[in-house]
XYZ file of C-alpha atoms in Angstrom:
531
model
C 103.859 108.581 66.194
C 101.824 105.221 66.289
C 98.149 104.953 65.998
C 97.399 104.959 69.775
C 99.616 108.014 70.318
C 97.759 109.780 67.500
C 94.279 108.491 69.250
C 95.684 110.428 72.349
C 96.591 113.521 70.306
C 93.708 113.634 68.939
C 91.274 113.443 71.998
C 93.662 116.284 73.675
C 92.938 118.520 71.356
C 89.421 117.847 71.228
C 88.720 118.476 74.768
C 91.303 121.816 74.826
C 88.943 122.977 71.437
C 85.801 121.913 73.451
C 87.004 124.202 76.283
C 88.341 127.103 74.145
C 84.500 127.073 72.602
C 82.379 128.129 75.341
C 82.208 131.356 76.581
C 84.998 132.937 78.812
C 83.753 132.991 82.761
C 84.417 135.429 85.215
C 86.873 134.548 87.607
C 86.105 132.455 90.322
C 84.167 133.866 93.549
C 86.851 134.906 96.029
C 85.307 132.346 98.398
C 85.639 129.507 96.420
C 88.355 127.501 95.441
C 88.155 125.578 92.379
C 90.210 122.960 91.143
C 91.015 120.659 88.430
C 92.332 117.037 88.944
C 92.065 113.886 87.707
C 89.390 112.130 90.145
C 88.446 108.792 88.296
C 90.261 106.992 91.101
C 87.425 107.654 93.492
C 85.814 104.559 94.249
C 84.056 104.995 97.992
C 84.185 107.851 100.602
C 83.834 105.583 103.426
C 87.274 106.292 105.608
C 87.484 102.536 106.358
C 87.669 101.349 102.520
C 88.999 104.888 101.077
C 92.398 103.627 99.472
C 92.683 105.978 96.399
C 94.858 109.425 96.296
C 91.916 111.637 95.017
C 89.705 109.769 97.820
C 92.215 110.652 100.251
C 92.056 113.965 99.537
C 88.351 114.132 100.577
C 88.572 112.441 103.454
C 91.514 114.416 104.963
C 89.059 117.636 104.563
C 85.699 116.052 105.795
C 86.945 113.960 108.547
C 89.082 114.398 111.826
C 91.282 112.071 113.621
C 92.830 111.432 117.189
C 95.961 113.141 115.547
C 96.283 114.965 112.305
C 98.959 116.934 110.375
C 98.797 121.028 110.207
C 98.876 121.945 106.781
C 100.999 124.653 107.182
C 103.708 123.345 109.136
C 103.887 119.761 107.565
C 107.284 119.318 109.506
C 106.522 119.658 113.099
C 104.748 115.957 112.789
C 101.271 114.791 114.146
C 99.635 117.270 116.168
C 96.276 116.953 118.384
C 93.233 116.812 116.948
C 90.193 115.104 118.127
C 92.518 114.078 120.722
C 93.835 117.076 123.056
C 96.489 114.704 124.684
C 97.581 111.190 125.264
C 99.526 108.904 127.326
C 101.666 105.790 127.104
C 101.513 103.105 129.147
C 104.902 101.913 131.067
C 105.522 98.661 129.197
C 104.796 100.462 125.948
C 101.662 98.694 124.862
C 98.754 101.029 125.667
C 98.157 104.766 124.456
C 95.258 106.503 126.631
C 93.814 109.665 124.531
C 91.838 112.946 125.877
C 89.080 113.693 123.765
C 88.807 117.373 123.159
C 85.464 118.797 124.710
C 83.139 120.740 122.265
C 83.490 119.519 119.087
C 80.556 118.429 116.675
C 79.997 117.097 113.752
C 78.639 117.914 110.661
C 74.935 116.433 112.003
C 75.218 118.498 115.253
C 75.827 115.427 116.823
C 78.953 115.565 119.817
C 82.440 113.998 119.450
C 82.630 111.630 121.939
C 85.035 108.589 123.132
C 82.180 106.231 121.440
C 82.761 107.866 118.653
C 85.992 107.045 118.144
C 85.903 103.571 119.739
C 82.960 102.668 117.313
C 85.223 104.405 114.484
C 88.606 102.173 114.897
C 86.406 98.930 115.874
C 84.210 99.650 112.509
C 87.013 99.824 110.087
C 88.576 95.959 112.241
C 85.334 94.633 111.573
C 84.797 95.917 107.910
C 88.214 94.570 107.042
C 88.175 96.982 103.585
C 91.551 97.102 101.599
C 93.472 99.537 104.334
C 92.354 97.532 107.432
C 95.996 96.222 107.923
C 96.935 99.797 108.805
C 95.448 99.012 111.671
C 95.452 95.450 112.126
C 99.011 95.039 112.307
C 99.103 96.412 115.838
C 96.947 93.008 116.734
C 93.386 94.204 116.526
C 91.169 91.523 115.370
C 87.284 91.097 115.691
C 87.514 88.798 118.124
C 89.685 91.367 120.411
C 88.355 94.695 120.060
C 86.166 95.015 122.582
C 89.269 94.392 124.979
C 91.808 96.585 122.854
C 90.062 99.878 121.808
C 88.159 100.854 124.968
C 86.284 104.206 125.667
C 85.507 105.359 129.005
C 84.085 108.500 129.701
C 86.158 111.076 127.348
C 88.830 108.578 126.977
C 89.631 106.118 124.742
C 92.665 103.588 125.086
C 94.325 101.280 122.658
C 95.958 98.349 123.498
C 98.712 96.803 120.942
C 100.076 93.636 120.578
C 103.548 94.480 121.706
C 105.585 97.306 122.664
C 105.896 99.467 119.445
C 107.845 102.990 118.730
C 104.809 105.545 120.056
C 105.562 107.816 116.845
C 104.196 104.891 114.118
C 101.086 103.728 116.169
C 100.622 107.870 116.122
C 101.552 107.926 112.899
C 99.322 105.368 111.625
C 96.759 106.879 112.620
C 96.784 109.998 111.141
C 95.819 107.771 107.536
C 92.030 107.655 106.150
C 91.494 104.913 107.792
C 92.004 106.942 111.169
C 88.588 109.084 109.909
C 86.182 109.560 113.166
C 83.099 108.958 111.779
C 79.445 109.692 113.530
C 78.167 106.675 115.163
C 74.445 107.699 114.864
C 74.177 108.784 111.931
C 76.135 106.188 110.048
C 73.992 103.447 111.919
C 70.683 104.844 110.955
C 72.102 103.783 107.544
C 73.095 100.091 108.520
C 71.696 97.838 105.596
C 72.012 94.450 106.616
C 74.622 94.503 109.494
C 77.205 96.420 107.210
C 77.628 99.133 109.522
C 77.029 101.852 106.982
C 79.361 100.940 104.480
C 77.227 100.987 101.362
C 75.718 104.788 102.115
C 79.295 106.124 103.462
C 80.248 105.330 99.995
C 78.338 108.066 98.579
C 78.283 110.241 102.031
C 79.788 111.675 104.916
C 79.642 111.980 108.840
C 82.533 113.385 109.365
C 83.222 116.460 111.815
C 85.790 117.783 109.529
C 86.569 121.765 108.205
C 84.282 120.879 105.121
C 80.967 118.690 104.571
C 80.290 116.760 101.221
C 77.629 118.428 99.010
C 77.821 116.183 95.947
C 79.994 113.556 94.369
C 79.637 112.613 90.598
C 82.147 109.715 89.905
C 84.339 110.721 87.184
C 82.754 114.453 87.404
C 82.795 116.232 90.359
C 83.594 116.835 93.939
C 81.788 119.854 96.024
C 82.729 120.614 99.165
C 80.919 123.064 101.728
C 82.657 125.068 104.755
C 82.080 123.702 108.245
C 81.164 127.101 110.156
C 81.934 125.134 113.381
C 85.030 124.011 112.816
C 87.312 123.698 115.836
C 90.147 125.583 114.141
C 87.497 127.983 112.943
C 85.355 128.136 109.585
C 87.940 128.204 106.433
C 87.515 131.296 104.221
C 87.174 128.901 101.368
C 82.926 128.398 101.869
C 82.915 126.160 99.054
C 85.699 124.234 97.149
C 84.586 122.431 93.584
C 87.137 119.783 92.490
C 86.789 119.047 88.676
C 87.521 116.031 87.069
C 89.750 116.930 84.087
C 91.593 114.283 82.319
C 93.474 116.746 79.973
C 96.979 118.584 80.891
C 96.037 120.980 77.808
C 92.504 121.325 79.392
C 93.677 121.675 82.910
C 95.986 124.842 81.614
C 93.130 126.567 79.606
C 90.720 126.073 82.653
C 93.023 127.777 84.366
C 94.819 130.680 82.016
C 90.983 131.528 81.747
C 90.572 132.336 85.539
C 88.370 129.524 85.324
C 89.816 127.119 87.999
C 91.887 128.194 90.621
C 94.392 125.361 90.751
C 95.807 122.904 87.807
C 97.218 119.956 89.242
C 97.737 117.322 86.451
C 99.326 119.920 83.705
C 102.272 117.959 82.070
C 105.850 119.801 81.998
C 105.049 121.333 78.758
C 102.032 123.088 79.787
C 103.727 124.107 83.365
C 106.195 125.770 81.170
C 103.563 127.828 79.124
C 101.280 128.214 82.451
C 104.307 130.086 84.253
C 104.697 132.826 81.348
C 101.294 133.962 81.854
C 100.529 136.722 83.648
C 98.437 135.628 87.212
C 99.628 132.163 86.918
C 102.357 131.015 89.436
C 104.148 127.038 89.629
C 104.443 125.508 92.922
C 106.956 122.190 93.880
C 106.137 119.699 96.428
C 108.252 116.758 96.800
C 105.813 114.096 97.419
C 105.745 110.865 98.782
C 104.092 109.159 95.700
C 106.392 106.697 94.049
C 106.025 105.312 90.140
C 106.876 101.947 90.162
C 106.339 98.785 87.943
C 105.562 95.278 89.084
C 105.624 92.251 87.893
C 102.819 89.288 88.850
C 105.022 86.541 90.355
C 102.199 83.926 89.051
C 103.615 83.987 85.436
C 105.824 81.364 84.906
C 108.112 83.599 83.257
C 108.017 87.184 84.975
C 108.717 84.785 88.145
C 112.369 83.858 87.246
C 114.917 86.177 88.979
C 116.880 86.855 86.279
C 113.864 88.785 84.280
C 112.937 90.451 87.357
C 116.221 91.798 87.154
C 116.227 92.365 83.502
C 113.067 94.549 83.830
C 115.328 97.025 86.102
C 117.738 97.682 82.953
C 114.666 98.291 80.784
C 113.810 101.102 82.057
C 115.137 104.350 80.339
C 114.842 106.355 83.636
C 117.447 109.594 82.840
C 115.474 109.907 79.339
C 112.361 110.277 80.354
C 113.251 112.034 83.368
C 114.868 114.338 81.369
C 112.250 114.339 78.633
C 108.324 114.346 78.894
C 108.485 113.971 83.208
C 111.169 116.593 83.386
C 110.693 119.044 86.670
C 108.259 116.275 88.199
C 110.124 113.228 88.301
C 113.028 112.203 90.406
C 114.856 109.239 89.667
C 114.712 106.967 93.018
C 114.693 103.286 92.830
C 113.777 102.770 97.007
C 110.537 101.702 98.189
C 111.138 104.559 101.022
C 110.811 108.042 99.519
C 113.512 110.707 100.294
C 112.809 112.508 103.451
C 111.366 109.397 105.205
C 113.599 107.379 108.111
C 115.676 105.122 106.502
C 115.545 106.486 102.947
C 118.259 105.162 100.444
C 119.599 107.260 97.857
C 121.264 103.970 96.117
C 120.276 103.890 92.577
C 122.397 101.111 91.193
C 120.031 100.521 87.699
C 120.767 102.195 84.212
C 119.088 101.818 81.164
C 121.371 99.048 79.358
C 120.078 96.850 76.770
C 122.545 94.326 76.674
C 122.366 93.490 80.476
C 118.764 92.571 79.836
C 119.908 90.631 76.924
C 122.330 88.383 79.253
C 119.721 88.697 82.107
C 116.997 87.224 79.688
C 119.280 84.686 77.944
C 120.301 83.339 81.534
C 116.576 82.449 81.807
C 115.941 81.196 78.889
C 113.173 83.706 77.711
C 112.674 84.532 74.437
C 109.110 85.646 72.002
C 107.639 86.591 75.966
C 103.846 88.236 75.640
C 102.264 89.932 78.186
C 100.126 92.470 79.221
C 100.468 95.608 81.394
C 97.672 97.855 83.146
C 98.123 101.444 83.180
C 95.687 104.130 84.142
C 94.271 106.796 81.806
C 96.983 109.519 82.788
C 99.275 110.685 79.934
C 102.648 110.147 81.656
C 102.055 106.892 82.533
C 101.382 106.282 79.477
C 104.030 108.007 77.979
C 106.663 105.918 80.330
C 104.568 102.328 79.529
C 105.299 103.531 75.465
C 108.636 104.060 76.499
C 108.904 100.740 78.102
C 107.294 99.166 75.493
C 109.713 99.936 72.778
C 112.400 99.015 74.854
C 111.306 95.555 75.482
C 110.660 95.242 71.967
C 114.572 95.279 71.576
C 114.814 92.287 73.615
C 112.053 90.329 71.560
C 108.854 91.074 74.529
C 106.019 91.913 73.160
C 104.110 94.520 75.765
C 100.397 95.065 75.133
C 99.387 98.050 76.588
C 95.932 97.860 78.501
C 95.184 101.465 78.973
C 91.397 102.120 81.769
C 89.857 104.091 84.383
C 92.166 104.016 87.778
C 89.123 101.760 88.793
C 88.740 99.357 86.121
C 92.877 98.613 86.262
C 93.294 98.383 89.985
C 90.230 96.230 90.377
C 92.544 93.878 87.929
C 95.236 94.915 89.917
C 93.747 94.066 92.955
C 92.594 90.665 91.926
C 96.019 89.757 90.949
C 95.212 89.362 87.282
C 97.332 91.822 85.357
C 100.681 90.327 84.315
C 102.775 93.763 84.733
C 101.562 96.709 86.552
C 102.360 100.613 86.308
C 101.172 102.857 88.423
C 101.790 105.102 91.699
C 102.117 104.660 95.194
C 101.737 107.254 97.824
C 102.361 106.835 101.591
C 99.439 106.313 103.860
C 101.496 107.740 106.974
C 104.951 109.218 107.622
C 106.521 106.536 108.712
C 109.062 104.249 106.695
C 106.883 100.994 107.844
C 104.002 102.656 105.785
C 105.706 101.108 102.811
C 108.317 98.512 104.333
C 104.406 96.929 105.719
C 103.221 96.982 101.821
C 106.214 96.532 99.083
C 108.068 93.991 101.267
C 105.749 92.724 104.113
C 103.606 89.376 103.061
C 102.951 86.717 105.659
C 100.129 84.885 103.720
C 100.643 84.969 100.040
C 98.082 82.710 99.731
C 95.196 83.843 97.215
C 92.536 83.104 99.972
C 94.715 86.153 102.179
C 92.464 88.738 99.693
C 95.726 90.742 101.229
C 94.787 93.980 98.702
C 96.323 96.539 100.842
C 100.022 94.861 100.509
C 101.531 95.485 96.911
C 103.459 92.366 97.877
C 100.259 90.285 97.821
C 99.125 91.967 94.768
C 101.791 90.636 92.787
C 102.068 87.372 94.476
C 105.017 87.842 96.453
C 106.561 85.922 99.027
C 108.934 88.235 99.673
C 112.015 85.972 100.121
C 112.091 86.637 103.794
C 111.682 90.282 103.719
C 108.732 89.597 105.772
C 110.424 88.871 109.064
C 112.808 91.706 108.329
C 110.248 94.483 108.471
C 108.712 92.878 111.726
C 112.007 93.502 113.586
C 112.335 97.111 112.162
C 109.073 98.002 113.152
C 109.694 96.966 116.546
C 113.152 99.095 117.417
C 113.030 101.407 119.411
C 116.916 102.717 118.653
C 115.902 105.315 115.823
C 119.480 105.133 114.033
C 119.170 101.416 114.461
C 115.835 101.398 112.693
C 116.844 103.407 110.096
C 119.963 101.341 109.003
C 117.834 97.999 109.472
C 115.446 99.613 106.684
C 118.217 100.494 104.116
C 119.161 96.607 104.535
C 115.485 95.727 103.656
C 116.024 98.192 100.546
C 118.987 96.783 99.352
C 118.077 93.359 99.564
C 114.608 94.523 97.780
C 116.368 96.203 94.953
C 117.726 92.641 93.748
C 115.544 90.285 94.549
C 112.007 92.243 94.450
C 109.579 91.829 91.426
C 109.179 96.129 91.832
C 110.812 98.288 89.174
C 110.675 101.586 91.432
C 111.853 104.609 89.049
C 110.981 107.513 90.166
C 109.754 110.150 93.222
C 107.148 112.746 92.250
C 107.354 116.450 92.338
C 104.364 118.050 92.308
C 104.118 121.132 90.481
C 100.495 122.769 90.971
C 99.755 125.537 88.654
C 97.668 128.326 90.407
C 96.041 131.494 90.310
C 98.529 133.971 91.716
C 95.685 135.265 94.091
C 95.336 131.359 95.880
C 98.081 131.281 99.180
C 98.861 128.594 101.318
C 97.338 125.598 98.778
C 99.230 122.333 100.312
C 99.070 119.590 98.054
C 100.705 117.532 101.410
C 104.144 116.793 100.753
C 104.895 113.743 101.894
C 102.079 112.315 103.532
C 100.109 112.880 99.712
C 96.867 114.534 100.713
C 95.460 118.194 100.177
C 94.083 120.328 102.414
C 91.620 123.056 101.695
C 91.183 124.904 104.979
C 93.841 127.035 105.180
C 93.652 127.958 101.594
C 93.039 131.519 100.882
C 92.696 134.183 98.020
């Protein structure tokens, strides 16, 4: 064990001795729901800049959207929600939505068509890190006020061209697609930002629950909405903690505590599930762990250590080690279950193809640095990696931060490797085609956040164009084949080290039933949640 694993040993058990020296607590109130989760990637509520998975999850409670997902049937697709129907033009390029009479939001304020059309315009204008969710349908600043039109209690978007009905609906159903009240948020305009700074620290949402408090790094509370369209969730108040520690997370909740563990490592799922009131739970997510190399370093740049990163990788060990029961290996930028999802997995661990791979290059007594948020298995797999570039003469310092402080970096295109998670924004395959291999202005000036491609500086080697045309066809099987060719050219040329698919495994209170952590499309919801 080296010196930083001992560091991390040693703060674990702090905070599990810190916890086992208070006083026990009753169990929770049978109207609350309380939950522990790591939260530090949090860095604004506002639905038009919200990018993060823990941000996600509040937004998907506090805020509706023309079309939504229900919780309990995750399957059936995008359902109605703010919208109570819709209609397609002939040629394909316009989508007319009913606004449902009656609802409110959380100010008492009506859900109108202006809502909505101030909403989708706000979030074009803003141009925050998910804007090109919507902005690749055309929208611009310049064009909004002829392409997302209410009138009366309708509201019609116009596209650019002709696209498949099911990923403009699709799209929409992401954060960014949060209704948010125009009055409200523009009594808080500072300086023509239409709200932006307050919404970071509030809500106007007309969601099933309201935001009581945030406390960065702390806490989340949540209150019931008792005029909810789909009627007030038995859950009156849900408290999300912010606790780092697996070992933490499982005392919390073998305590009675917490209601829900989501972050406890396989170990402590194994001790959780021997305990009497404690079940497991398994959702195949959506949410991808990848690694990604900065194509600005002169040396991480040459394709034949791109390639030799993909054999450095010790994916059946740690799968089968410290991420075993929540880890998949799955080396696709498409998760399985999503249209067009490969099952390929042509990379093994093999030290002497990176050798040759490196040697090709001419690389040798490489440096460099990689990012990796506070979260033990992500450190555990950048240790792993570590050691195994060692063999090959790389030297990896580990930079270990806040999910802020490393994806600012990440953001601003500074960290020379990257390891982290991805999780899709909407069910779609182009959710993650438009990011991992979609870059049309690599330029630095492009401030492109939203696209991993961009990120890591990119071009794509004309993967680009390729996702244009699949996003475009209309034939599903067509589309689906045209987005395993885009995979397989990605898996070789690509400067992504994709390893593995999450399975969720939420410890809980056997009382809690119906606790979705969102399968694929990566966000909880509380509303449905009872105990």
């Amino acid at each position: 064990m080296n010196a930083f694993s001992r560091l991390l040993t040693g703060a674990a058990l702090g905070m599990a001795l810190a916890v086992t020296s208070t006083s026990a607590m009753a169990e929770t109130p049978p109207n609350m729901l309380v939950i522990a989760n790591r939260i530090d990637d949090i860095t604004t509520l506002d639905p038009a800049e919200s990018f993060e998975f823990a941000g996600s999850d509040v937004s998907r409670n506090v805020y509706q959207k023309l079309v939504n997902f229900d919780p309990l049937d995750l399957d059936a697709g995008y359902q109605p929600d703010i919208a109570e129907s819709w209609d397609v033009s002939e040629d394909g390029t316009s989508i007319t939505f009913k606004i449902r009479d009656g609802l409110t939001f959380h100010s008492g304020n009506p859900v109108t068509a202006e809502d909505v059309q101030f909403s989708l315009r706000r979030a074009i204008i803003l141009n925050k890190t998910p804007a090109f969710i919507l902005t690749q349908f055309g929208f611009t600043p310049e064009n909004i006020e002829q392409t997302i039109v209410a009138d009366g209690d309708t509201l019609t978007i116009t596209t650019d061209k002709p696209y498949a009905t099911s990923f403009v609906l699709n799209c929409l159903t992401s954060t960014i697609g949060g209704i948010v009240d125009k009055k409200t948020v523009m009594e808080h305009d500072k300086d023509g930002d239409l709200g932006n700074e307050w919404l970071k620290t509030n809500t106007a949402g007309s969601g099933a629950y309201s935001l009581v408090s945030w406390k960065p790094n702390e806490s989340v509370t949540l209150k019931s909405n008792p005029d909810f369209y789909l009627g007030a969730p038995t859950m009156e108040r849900v408290v999300v903690r912010h606790v780092q520690e697996s070992a933490s997370q499982r005392l919390l909740l073998e305590r009675g505590d917490i209601d829900i563990a989501r972050n406890l490592n396989p170990e402590d799922v194994a001790g959780a599930s021997s305990v009497d009131g404690v079940k497991i739970a398994d959702e195949l997510k959506g949410r991808l762990m990848y690694v990604s190399l900065n194509q600005k370093h002169p040396e991480l740049s040459k394709p034949q250590v791109r390639q030799a990163f993909k054999y450095l990788i010790d994916y059946e060990g740690m799968r089968d080690s410290f991420l075993k029961g929540q880890y998949t290996i799955h080396q696709n930028f498409l998760p399985q279950t999503y249209l067009g999802a490969s099952d390929e997995a042509p990379f093994n661990f093999d030290i002497e193809k990176a050798k040759s791979l490196l040697d090709e290059a001419g690389v040798s007594g490489l440096e460099i640095e990689v990012g990796v948020r506070e979260a033990q298995e992500r450190i555990e797999i950048a240790q792993a990696m570590q050691n195994a570039l060692g063999q090959v003469g790389i030297k990896m310092n580990i930079t270990v931060g806040t999910a802020k402080q490393i994806l600012a970096r990440y953001r601003s295109r500074e960290l020379d490797v990257y390891l982290g998670a991805w999780g899709p924004d909407y069910p779609d395959p182009q959710t993650n085609a438009g990011t991992f291999a979609y870059n049309p202005d690599n330029s630095d000036e492009a401030n492109a956040t939203g696209l991993l491609a961009w990120r890591n500086s990119w071009d794509t080697d004309g993967l680009t164009e390729k996702t244009n045309a699949a996003v475009v066809e209309n034939d599903t099987v067509k589309r689906a084949d045209m987005y395993k060719t885009i995979q397989a050219d990605f898996r070789e040329t690509s400067p992504f080290v994709i390893m593995f698919q999450q399975i969720e495994q939420s410890a809980m209170r056997d009382n809690v039933t119906d606790f979705s952590t969102g399968q694929a499309i990566t966000s909880a919801s509380y509303w449905q949640v009872t105990k």
